[in-house]
Amino acid sequence: MTQQRLVVIGGDAAGMSAASKVRREDPKREIVVFERSPHTSYSACGMPYFIAGLVDGPEKLVARSPEKFRDKYNIDARTGHEVTELDLGNQRVRVRSLADSSEAWEAYDQLLIATGAEAIFPKLPNSDSDGIFGLSTLASGIRVQQFMDQQLPRRAVVVGGGYIGLEMAEALVRQGLQVALVERGEQVMGTLDPDMGALVSDALREIGVELYLNESLTGYEAANGLVTAVVTDQRTLPADLVIVGLGTRPNSSLAAAAGITLGEKGSIRVNPRMQTSAPNVWAAGDCAESFHLVSRKPFHVALGTVANKQGSVAGINLAGGYATFPGVVGTAVSKICKYEVARTGLMEREINGLGLKYKTATTKSKTRAGYYPGAGWITVKLLAEQGTGRLLGGQIVGQEGAAKRIDVLATALTAGMTVQQIVDLDLSYAPPFSPVWDPVQTAARQLLGSSD
Amino acid sequence: MTQQRLVVIGGDAAGMSAASKVRREDPKREIVVFERSPHTSYSACGMPYFIAGLVDGPEKLVARSPEKFRDKYNIDARTGHEVTELDLGNQRVRVRSLADSSEAWEAYDQLLIATGAEAIFPKLPNSDSDGIFGLSTLASGIRVQQFMDQQLPRRAVVVGGGYIGLEMAEALVRQGLQVALVERGEQVMGTLDPDMGALVSDALREIGVELYLNESLTGYEAANGLVTAVVTDQRTLPADLVIVGLGTRPNSSLAAAAGITLGEKGSIRVNPRMQTSAPNVWAAGDCAESFHLVSRKPFHVALGTVANKQGSVAGINLAGGYATFPGVVGTAVSKICKYEVARTGLMEREINGLGLKYKTATTKSKTRAGYYPGAGWITVKLLAEQGTGRLLGGQIVGQEGAAKRIDVLATALTAGMTVQQIVDLDLSYAPPFSPVWDPVQTAARQLLGSSD
């Protein structure tokens, strides 16, 4: 195997996990990574905290630098290099150096596409003005911070009430800005059912974020090339900084242009070993498709956890081993203002889409024994299939110590447990950590109709 | 069913859970509870925090008072009443009123034994001196506090390094006492493997607890009926307060005297519906046997979580329904000084006892993203069966946010998951809550030999 040349497109979580895994299995393999940005292996999820001033500098978000990959792992990580074309027939990729715009064809024996996802950034009136930012790469986060340092913006508008939008809204409040948030849906955090999302909306209002729900972005106003306002279908909101948090889409255009099969939401279709439809071409991370273990359907999600897992599986296979990525259950978590917010499995809209009948229970309880200092509130919503009692999903909004309880539900979903089996779980209890019935079990008992 | 008289012996978690469940199902059933102490439904686990001064008063530890049971639930909860004999042939129990020492026979149609466990308190020279306390009931905790208020002790010795012993050692340091702790084993926290227990020993030493490991209690010294020292097989330790934390034993003597079959550690043997060997006699809680879902063997554990679950199952069955208690996986958690300490499943000694071959991995990682403020350390040890890779147990010692991660392992053990399946779990990640690989997955990856 050692004579085979592995080319990786994309130097973040999936690409570098795979490259490291191959290196570990095969000390001599030639491994080349092409990365468009100046950074490798960074935590995109950390950007709101860096902008909030909670993290000292962007370099803290970098787990391993290109130099470290070269020196310690003998991985030729070439930042500032963009792959512009795949030539599958001849097993080569065309690479452009951003420094001097030179182009060259690079041959591969195996190719891993780990091009990630890009922020959705609709082309609208004045959308090319300065002061309007999407957030996907570390470089984009640095640009926001530089803009804030130079322009000292006072009024920010965040468009989109998903994870990044809400985390950024809070970060900007923390930095002293007046912040408005525009969200098309009836509540923020559209990955929660609206009743749970409403709790998060309230928490944002409490710290002073002006919320405009059920409103859609239609464009921007600008003066001298700088944004001055966000225009929605209902009003004009003054703004000297705009964060567009409308989600991401898989960076799959290279693959699509080469005729590789795409799947959910334009992600690259892969089998459980992370192989694409093209021979010797693999894909992993935010650009690749996943599988939902609860709906049993193809699924796409752009998350660091999934990217690391897929990258690791791809790496084992690229090194001649055998590994599969079974899929996800849709787990996500975020800290929004005073709340920890978490979800896993299917929400009501998704369950309805599958035509399943379900029941739900929502309970409010304490994170610790009620008498123990610092006990906070936690609201847990569970969704289960009618008849079988099989758990379908769970959502949590609560104070300190609330969020990570979602992992019990994620594990239970993976195991296909029923609500009764969750009630029966031998979960840990001591007064500083939990009431005697853990809040997820209190919700499960409620769902069974046996709440005393 | 409503003509049937239910008698419950014991008014804490198991007994009152069962009684409440029966009342819910059957509004007319006659339900009588005999409780020796003055209290019902209290949190014994909360006593160290009450003695530490973290909880205002003992009444805060009472979830529901006898009056509340009488007035709100129409349950005749008679505190200060001790059952002294079971007459199974005639379906009656002999009850003594502690107020006036009167005795009477009380008939039952169904009997639930929920007599709990008592602190092990070896009879040794001077062990009847004042100032020496076991801790099991709320009343015993109140006695410790009263003794401290009146005698103002300055030097305490805790005998036994289990959960209660360690929590009490910390509580007494918090109240300004000099504290020594005597433990027979090589490390404190004998429900952890010694390598993990050593971390806890160090944390105790850090707050000034003098630890005497590998030492056994042989007796006490006393003057004027008050304890003055604890004597071990190696030294004499001055003491004006002694807490004996040598564990508990099931209160099963009434049942044994009546010929009811006992099981593990003298607990009352029950089937999964919580029925004993005697007709119409049920048992639940700390006095009853459980089943270990990992070893697949009978098991006894005295914990509020298990008592509540068993009581609930017994209640459903006593009300004419059908429910079973599947068992436990050996989960426990405690806050000891700077550490959160948790365990589930089997430890090395237990696995060896079963004759299984196993491998382990121990990893030290962070509780949050390394760059996020407040990230602490967490050490996770996993144990898995050789060959199959089936998870057998897990232990966690770490800082804030560490302990509740044990619940993922408890859920995985219940589902019979392998270490690979734990690596594959879709656990939640965001920088304030976790590194991108949750620490339990980092340990699982280490165990698979795939740690990069």
PDB file of C-alpha atoms in Angstrom, chain A residues 21 24 64, chain B residues 363 437 442 444-452:
ATOM      1  CA  LYS A  21      -5.461   7.810  10.945  1.00  0.00           C
ATOM      2  CA  ARG A  24      -0.822   6.021  12.090  1.00  0.00           C
ATOM      3  CA  ARG A  64      -3.101  21.269  15.056  1.00  0.00           C
TER       4      ARG A  64
ATOM      5  CA  THR B 363      -7.746   8.530  29.812  1.00  0.00           C
ATOM      6  CA  TRP B 437     -15.004  13.572  21.392  1.00  0.00           C
ATOM      7  CA  THR B 442     -11.975   9.204  24.227  1.00  0.00           C
ATOM      8  CA  ALA B 444     -13.465   4.016  24.403  1.00  0.00           C
ATOM      9  CA  ARG B 445     -11.189   4.973  21.496  1.00  0.00           C
ATOM     10  CA  GLN B 446      -8.160   4.353  23.675  1.00  0.00           C
ATOM     11  CA  LEU B 447      -9.546   0.951  24.572  1.00  0.00           C
ATOM     12  CA  LEU B 448      -9.960   0.117  20.888  1.00  0.00           C
ATOM     13  CA  GLY B 449      -6.379   1.182  20.331  1.00  0.00           C
ATOM     14  CA  SER B 450      -7.400   3.983  18.014  1.00  0.00           C
ATOM     15  CA  SER B 451      -6.665   7.081  19.970  1.00  0.00           C
ATOM     16  CA  ASP B 452      -5.792   9.572  17.273  1.00  0.00           C
TER      17      ASP B 452
END
